[in-house]
CSV table of C-alpha atoms in Angstrom, one decimal:
chain,number,residue,atom,x,y,z
A,1,MET,CA,-22.9,40.3,83.6
A,2,ARG,CA,-20.4,41.0,86.7
A,3,ASN,CA,-20.9,42.2,89.9
A,4,LEU,CA,-18.3,45.4,89.6
A,5,LYS,CA,-17.1,47.1,91.6
A,6,PRO,CA,-16.3,50.6,90.0
A,7,VAL,CA,-12.6,52.1,90.4
A,8,LYS,CA,-11.7,55.6,89.9
A,9,VAL,CA,-8.5,56.6,87.5
A,10,GLY,CA,-8.0,60.0,87.8
A,11,ASN,CA,-10.8,60.8,85.2
A,12,CYS,CA,-11.0,57.8,84.7
A,13,THR,CA,-14.2,55.5,86.4
A,14,LEU,CA,-13.4,51.9,86.5
A,15,ASP,CA,-17.2,50.1,86.1
A,16,GLY,CA,-17.9,48.3,82.4
A,17,SER,CA,-19.6,50.8,80.5
A,18,HIS,CA,-16.6,51.0,79.0
A,19,ILE,CA,-13.0,50.0,78.3
A,20,TYR,CA,-10.3,51.6,78.9
A,21,ILE,CA,-6.8,51.4,76.7
A,22,GLN,CA,-3.6,52.0,78.0
A,23,SER,CA,0.3,51.2,77.6
A,24,MET,CA,3.4,52.2,79.2
A,25,LEU,CA,7.1,54.1,77.7
A,26,ASN,CA,9.3,52.6,76.5
A,27,THR,CA,11.4,55.8,77.1
A,28,ARG,CA,14.7,55.8,80.1
A,29,SER,CA,13.4,56.4,82.8
A,30,ASP,CA,15.9,59.4,83.5
A,31,ASP,CA,15.3,60.8,80.5
A,32,ILE,CA,11.7,63.5,80.9
A,33,ALA,CA,11.7,65.6,77.5
A,34,GLY,CA,12.2,61.9,75.6
A,35,SER,CA,9.1,60.2,78.1
A,36,VAL,CA,6.8,63.6,77.9
A,37,ALA,CA,7.2,64.0,74.4
A,38,GLN,CA,6.3,59.6,74.4
A,39,ALA,CA,3.5,60.7,76.7
A,40,VAL,CA,1.9,63.0,75.2
A,41,ALA,CA,2.2,61.1,71.5
A,42,LEU,CA,-0.2,58.7,73.7
A,43,GLU,CA,-2.1,60.5,74.5
A,44,GLN,CA,-2.8,62.0,70.3
A,45,ALA,CA,-3.2,58.2,69.2
A,46,GLY,CA,-5.6,57.7,71.5
A,47,CYS,CA,-4.5,55.6,74.7
A,48,GLU,CA,-6.5,56.8,77.8
A,49,ILE,CA,-4.3,55.5,81.1
A,50,VAL,CA,-0.6,56.0,81.3
A,51,ARG,CA,2.2,53.4,82.6
A,52,ALA,CA,5.7,54.6,83.9
A,53,ALA,CA,8.2,52.8,85.2
A,54,ILE,CA,9.3,53.8,88.8
A,55,PRO,CA,12.7,52.6,89.4
A,56,ASN,CA,14.3,54.8,92.0
A,57,HIS,CA,14.0,58.0,93.6
A,58,GLU,CA,15.3,59.9,91.1
A,59,ALA,CA,12.0,58.6,88.7
A,60,ILE,CA,10.0,60.4,90.9
A,61,ALA,CA,10.5,64.1,88.8
A,62,LEU,CA,8.3,61.9,85.7
A,63,ILE,CA,5.5,62.2,87.5
A,64,PRO,CA,4.8,66.4,87.3
A,65,ALA,CA,6.3,67.0,84.0
A,66,ILE,CA,4.2,64.3,82.7
A,67,LYS,CA,1.6,65.1,84.1
A,68,GLU,CA,2.0,68.4,83.1
A,69,LYS,CA,2.0,68.0,79.0
A,70,ILE,CA,-1.7,65.4,80.0
A,71,SER,CA,-5.1,65.3,80.9
A,72,ILE,CA,-5.2,61.8,81.5
A,73,PRO,CA,-4.5,59.4,84.4
A,74,LEU,CA,-0.5,57.9,84.9
A,75,VAL,CA,0.6,55.0,86.5
A,76,ALA,CA,3.5,54.6,88.8
A,77,ASP,CA,4.8,50.7,88.4
A,78,ILE,CA,7.1,50.4,91.4
A,79,HIS,CA,8.1,47.2,92.6
A,80,PHE,CA,10.2,45.7,96.2
A,81,ASP,CA,11.3,49.5,97.3
A,82,TYR,CA,8.0,50.4,99.2
A,83,ARG,CA,9.2,54.2,99.1
A,84,LEU,CA,9.0,55.1,96.0
A,85,ALA,CA,4.6,54.1,95.8
A,86,LEU,CA,4.8,56.8,98.3
A,87,GLU,CA,7.4,59.3,96.8
A,88,ALA,CA,4.9,58.7,93.8
A,89,ALA,CA,1.4,59.7,96.2
A,90,GLU,CA,2.8,62.5,97.7
A,91,ALA,CA,4.0,63.2,93.6
A,92,GLY,CA,0.1,63.5,92.4
A,93,ILE,CA,0.2,59.5,91.0
A,94,ASP,CA,-3.4,58.8,89.5
A,95,LYS,CA,-2.5,55.2,90.8
A,96,ILE,CA,0.1,52.7,91.8
A,97,ARG,CA,0.8,49.6,90.8
A,98,ILE,CA,2.6,46.5,92.4
A,99,ASN,CA,3.3,44.1,94.1
A,100,PRO,CA,1.5,43.7,98.5
A,101,GLY,CA,4.2,40.8,98.7
A,102,ASN,CA,7.7,41.8,97.3
A,103,ILE,CA,7.2,45.2,99.1
A,104,GLY,CA,8.3,43.6,102.7
A,105,GLY,CA,6.0,42.7,106.0
A,106,MET,CA,2.8,43.9,106.5
A,107,SER,CA,3.7,47.5,108.1
A,108,ARG,CA,4.8,48.2,104.5
A,109,VAL,CA,1.8,47.1,102.6
A,110,GLN,CA,0.4,49.7,105.7
A,111,ALA,CA,2.5,52.3,104.1
A,112,VAL,CA,1.8,52.2,101.0
A,113,VAL,CA,-2.6,51.6,102.2
A,114,LYS,CA,-2.2,54.9,104.1
A,115,ALA,CA,-1.0,57.0,101.3
A,116,CYS,CA,-3.0,55.8,99.6
A,117,GLN,CA,-6.0,56.5,100.8
A,118,ALA,CA,-5.9,59.7,101.7
A,119,ARG,CA,-5.2,60.9,98.5
A,120,ASN,CA,-7.9,58.2,97.2
A,121,ILE,CA,-5.8,56.6,95.4
A,122,PRO,CA,-6.0,52.7,93.7
A,123,ILE,CA,-4.0,50.3,93.9
A,124,ARG,CA,-3.2,48.0,90.0
A,125,ILE,CA,-2.9,44.6,92.0
A,126,GLY,CA,-0.2,43.6,89.3
A,127,VAL,CA,0.8,39.7,89.3
A,128,ASN,CA,3.9,38.0,86.0
A,129,SER,CA,3.4,34.9,85.4
A,130,GLY,CA,7.4,34.9,85.8
A,131,SER,CA,7.8,36.6,89.7
A,132,LEU,CA,5.3,34.5,91.4
A,133,GLU,CA,6.1,33.9,94.3
A,134,LYS,CA,8.0,29.6,95.2
A,135,GLU,CA,5.8,28.9,96.9
A,136,ILE,CA,2.2,28.9,95.2
A,137,LEU,CA,4.8,28.0,92.4
A,138,ALA,CA,6.1,24.5,94.2
A,139,LYS,CA,2.3,24.6,95.0
A,140,TYR,CA,1.2,24.4,90.8
A,141,GLY,CA,5.1,23.3,89.6
A,142,ALA,CA,4.2,26.0,86.9
A,143,PRO,CA,2.8,29.1,86.6
A,144,THR,CA,-0.8,27.9,86.3
A,145,ALA,CA,-4.7,29.9,86.0
A,146,GLU,CA,-5.2,29.0,89.4
A,147,ALA,CA,-1.3,29.8,90.3
A,148,LEU,CA,-2.1,33.2,89.1
A,149,VAL,CA,-4.9,33.2,90.7
A,150,GLU,CA,-4.5,32.3,93.9
A,151,SER,CA,-0.9,35.2,93.8
A,152,ALA,CA,-3.8,38.0,92.7
A,153,MET,CA,-6.3,36.5,95.5
A,154,GLY,CA,-3.4,36.7,98.2
A,155,HIS,CA,-2.1,39.9,97.1
A,156,VAL,CA,-6.2,40.8,97.5
A,157,GLN,CA,-6.0,39.9,101.0
A,158,MET,CA,-2.4,41.5,102.0
A,159,LEU,CA,-5.0,44.7,101.1
A,160,GLU,CA,-8.0,43.9,102.6
A,161,ALA,CA,-7.1,43.4,105.6
A,162,CYS,CA,-5.7,47.2,105.6
A,163,GLY,CA,-9.2,47.3,105.6
A,164,PHE,CA,-8.6,49.2,101.4
A,165,ASP,CA,-10.2,47.9,98.4
A,166,ASN,CA,-9.9,51.1,95.6
A,167,ILE,CA,-7.6,46.9,94.0
A,168,VAL,CA,-7.6,46.7,90.1
A,169,ILE,CA,-6.2,43.3,89.3
A,170,SER,CA,-4.1,41.5,86.7
A,171,MET,CA,-3.1,38.7,86.2
A,172,LYS,CA,-0.8,38.7,82.6
A,173,SER,CA,1.3,35.3,81.3
A,174,SER,CA,2.6,35.4,77.9
A,175,ASP,CA,1.4,32.1,77.2
A,176,VAL,CA,-3.0,33.1,75.3
A,177,ASN,CA,-4.6,29.8,76.7
A,178,THR,CA,-3.1,30.3,81.1
A,179,MET,CA,-3.6,34.3,80.6
A,180,ILE,CA,-7.7,33.4,79.2
A,181,ASP,CA,-8.7,30.3,82.0
A,182,ALA,CA,-6.7,33.3,85.0
A,183,TYR,CA,-8.6,36.2,84.0
A,184,ARG,CA,-11.7,33.6,83.8
A,185,LEU,CA,-11.1,31.8,86.9
A,186,CYS,CA,-10.7,35.5,89.2
A,187,ALA,CA,-13.3,37.2,86.9
A,188,GLN,CA,-15.9,34.3,89.6
A,189,GLN,CA,-13.9,35.1,92.5
A,190,CYS,CA,-13.8,38.1,92.9
A,191,SER,CA,-15.6,42.1,92.0
A,192,TYR,CA,-12.9,44.0,90.8
A,193,PRO,CA,-11.6,45.5,87.9
A,194,LEU,CA,-9.3,43.7,85.5
A,195,HIS,CA,-7.1,44.7,83.7
A,196,LEU,CA,-6.3,42.3,80.6
A,197,GLY,CA,-2.5,41.9,78.7
A,198,VAL,CA,-0.5,38.7,77.0
A,199,THR,CA,3.4,40.0,78.8
A,200,GLU,CA,5.6,39.6,76.4
A,201,ALA,CA,3.3,38.9,74.1
A,202,GLY,CA,6.8,39.9,71.4
A,203,THR,CA,7.8,41.6,68.6
A,204,GLU,CA,4.2,43.4,66.5
A,205,ARG,CA,3.0,40.6,64.2
A,206,MET,CA,2.2,37.6,66.8
A,207,GLY,CA,2.2,40.1,69.8
A,208,LEU,CA,-1.1,41.4,67.6
A,209,ILE,CA,-2.7,37.9,66.5
A,210,LYS,CA,-2.0,36.7,70.9
A,211,SER,CA,-3.2,39.6,71.7
A,212,ALA,CA,-6.2,39.7,70.2
A,213,ILE,CA,-6.7,36.7,70.9
A,214,GLY,CA,-6.4,36.2,74.7
A,215,ILE,CA,-8.1,39.9,75.2
A,216,GLY,CA,-11.0,40.0,72.6
A,217,SER,CA,-11.8,36.8,74.4
A,218,LEU,CA,-12.3,37.5,77.3
A,219,LEU,CA,-14.4,41.0,76.3
A,220,HIS,CA,-16.7,38.9,74.1
A,221,ASP,CA,-17.2,37.3,77.6
A,222,GLY,CA,-17.7,40.7,78.9
A,223,ILE,CA,-14.4,39.9,81.4
A,224,GLY,CA,-12.4,42.9,81.4
A,225,GLU,CA,-12.1,47.6,81.9
A,226,THR,CA,-9.3,47.8,80.8
A,227,ILE,CA,-6.9,46.8,78.2
A,228,ARG,CA,-3.5,46.2,76.6
A,229,VAL,CA,-1.0,45.2,73.5
A,230,SER,CA,2.0,44.5,75.4
A,231,LEU,CA,4.0,44.7,71.6
A,232,THR,CA,8.2,45.3,71.6
A,233,GLU,CA,7.2,48.0,69.4
A,234,ASP,CA,6.9,51.4,69.4
A,235,PRO,CA,3.5,52.0,72.0
A,236,VAL,CA,1.8,54.1,70.3
A,237,LYS,CA,1.7,50.7,67.6
A,238,GLU,CA,0.4,50.0,70.8
A,239,ILE,CA,-2.6,51.9,71.6
A,240,LYS,CA,-3.5,51.5,67.0
A,241,ALA,CA,-3.9,47.8,67.8
A,242,ALA,CA,-6.4,48.2,71.2
A,243,ARG,CA,-8.6,50.3,69.5
A,244,ASP,CA,-8.8,47.6,65.8
A,245,ILE,CA,-9.5,45.3,68.6
A,246,LEU,CA,-12.2,47.1,70.9
A,247,LYS,CA,-13.9,48.2,67.7
A,248,CYS,CA,-13.4,44.5,66.1
A,249,ILE,CA,-15.5,43.2,69.4
A,250,GLY,CA,-18.3,46.2,69.6
A,251,LYS,CA,-17.1,48.0,71.8
A,252,ARG,CA,-15.6,51.2,69.8
A,253,GLY,CA,-16.7,52.9,67.0
A,254,GLY,CA,-14.7,54.3,63.9
A,255,PRO,CA,-14.6,53.0,59.9
A,256,GLN,CA,-13.7,49.0,59.7
A,257,ILE,CA,-12.5,48.0,56.0
A,258,VAL,CA,-13.5,45.1,55.0
A,259,SER,CA,-11.8,43.7,51.6
A,260,CYS,CA,-10.9,40.8,49.4
A,261,PRO,CA,-8.1,38.6,49.2
A,262,THR,CA,-8.1,38.6,45.4
A,263,CYS,CA,-8.2,35.9,43.3
A,264,GLY,CA,-7.6,35.0,39.3
A,265,ARG,CA,-10.5,37.7,38.8
A,266,THR,CA,-8.7,40.2,40.1
A,267,ARG,CA,-8.2,43.3,37.5
A,268,ILE,CA,-6.9,46.6,40.0
A,269,ASP,CA,-3.9,46.6,42.3
A,270,LEU,CA,-6.3,45.6,45.8
A,271,VAL,CA,-3.6,45.3,47.9
A,272,LYS,CA,-2.7,48.9,46.9
A,273,THR,CA,-5.9,50.9,46.8
A,274,ALA,CA,-7.2,48.2,50.7
A,275,LYS,CA,-3.8,50.3,51.7
A,276,GLU,CA,-4.0,53.5,50.3
A,277,VAL,CA,-8.3,53.4,51.5
A,278,GLU,CA,-6.8,52.5,55.3
A,279,ALA,CA,-4.6,54.8,55.0
A,280,ALA,CA,-7.0,57.5,54.2
A,281,LEU,CA,-9.2,55.9,56.5
A,282,GLU,CA,-7.0,56.7,60.4
A,283,ASN,CA,-8.7,60.1,60.6
A,284,VAL,CA,-12.0,59.3,60.3
A,285,ASP,CA,-14.6,59.4,63.4
A,286,LYS,CA,-17.7,58.2,61.1
A,287,ASP,CA,-19.3,54.1,62.5
A,288,ILE,CA,-19.3,52.7,59.2
A,289,LYS,CA,-18.3,50.1,57.3
A,290,VAL,CA,-16.5,50.1,54.1
A,291,ALA,CA,-15.7,48.0,51.5
A,292,VAL,CA,-13.2,47.2,48.8
A,293,MET,CA,-13.6,44.2,46.6
A,294,GLY,CA,-11.3,43.3,43.8
A,295,CYS,CA,-15.2,41.8,41.5
A,296,VAL,CA,-18.3,42.4,40.9
A,297,VAL,CA,-18.6,38.7,42.4
A,298,ASN,CA,-17.0,40.0,46.2
A,299,GLY,CA,-18.5,43.4,45.1
A,300,PRO,CA,-22.2,45.0,46.0
A,301,GLY,CA,-23.4,40.8,46.6
A,302,GLU,CA,-20.9,39.9,49.3
A,303,ALA,CA,-20.4,43.1,50.3
A,304,ARG,CA,-23.9,44.2,50.6
A,305,GLU,CA,-24.5,45.8,54.3
A,306,ALA,CA,-21.9,47.3,53.3
A,307,ASP,CA,-22.3,50.9,54.1
A,308,ILE,CA,-19.8,52.1,51.0
A,309,GLY,CA,-17.0,50.0,48.5
A,310,ILE,CA,-15.7,50.1,45.0
A,311,ALA,CA,-15.8,46.3,43.3
A,312,GLY,CA,-13.5,46.5,41.1
A,313,GLY,CA,-12.8,46.4,37.3
A,314,ASP,CA,-10.6,45.8,34.6
A,315,GLY,CA,-8.4,49.3,35.7
A,316,CYS,CA,-11.5,50.5,37.7
A,317,ALA,CA,-13.9,50.0,39.3
A,318,MET,CA,-17.4,50.8,40.5
A,319,LEU,CA,-18.5,52.3,43.2
A,320,PHE,CA,-21.5,51.3,45.5
A,321,ARG,CA,-23.3,52.6,47.9
A,322,LYS,CA,-25.9,50.1,50.2
A,323,GLY,CA,-25.5,47.6,47.2
A,324,THR,CA,-26.5,50.3,44.8
A,325,VAL,CA,-24.5,50.5,42.3
A,326,LEU,CA,-23.2,54.5,41.6
A,327,ARG,CA,-21.2,55.0,38.7
A,328,LYS,CA,-17.6,53.5,37.6
A,329,VAL,CA,-14.5,55.2,38.2
A,330,ALA,CA,-11.1,55.0,36.3
A,331,GLU,CA,-8.4,52.8,39.1
A,332,GLU,CA,-6.2,56.0,39.3
A,333,ASP,CA,-9.3,57.9,40.8
A,334,ILE,CA,-11.0,54.5,42.9
A,335,VAL,CA,-9.4,56.3,46.7
A,336,PRO,CA,-10.7,60.3,46.5
A,337,GLU,CA,-13.9,59.3,44.6
A,338,LEU,CA,-14.7,56.2,47.4
A,339,MET,CA,-13.6,59.4,50.6
A,340,ALA,CA,-15.8,62.7,48.4
A,341,GLU,CA,-18.3,59.9,48.7
A,342,ILE,CA,-17.4,59.4,52.1
A,343,GLU,CA,-17.9,62.8,53.0
A,344,LYS,CA,-21.0,62.8,52.3
A,345,LEU,CA,-22.1,60.1,54.8
């Protein structure tokens, strides 16, 4: 267990007791109405911290507009221009994501630190494999895990030299192994909260796989206080994926579905049924395990630990609870009968 230094981001405290789900707006920064709408949609989907790109002075207007409509913390993503960090702090941002090394000399870093200290705003040091310093790349020859950590810790030292320790760190790579190794190495060297993510993970299919492996492995190690599943997709899908990862690793509650891959014994349309059950459970918040099995071999036997489930027959299914058969139901009645029993739990 890490000796963690708690950091407060708005109404969220990063102390390891809760893993926070993050996402980022992908609307244009000059589309205030669209950005506000997307921030609201993300919060409704379960996002707990949201980030917005602030590429220019005009984008500062996003901050009060978004904060008026959401209750979760808002993070400003800033590169190069330290003045945008100062403006974001003045506009009421809850956290600033920045690379202290790419905003100029120490005088500019000190100005940002002073603005954040005055308002108790944390700074996330965001290091990516694609934006490492030239000298570090020359030293290691590639964006290795060691290179990422050296860059991150160098930025930490810059902030600490200014008397600032309200810090969160991220070291993202599009390579899953590099990402995992970097976070494990950093966790041994510092006590600051870590924000996990596989950057540029890809489209939905591959991005989910990369993120589940990278984020899941680290959470299993007890590493990580916030997570973001990075997808080239609607960011609401990032939230759903993050919740599923947390659920699988035992860090979040809600229903879990256990379903078999089907085989030649299956006599009902189990693929269709499983998808319907999954959709029906989307707004259920009970901590239950639901089994959707194709036959009696994989039914009450292998799924006896499920709270509730069905085992397919020939155009019908056996409805069971905790391994005990309740009754037989027709194929077309499987989902409504199953959901009716779930309501009783």
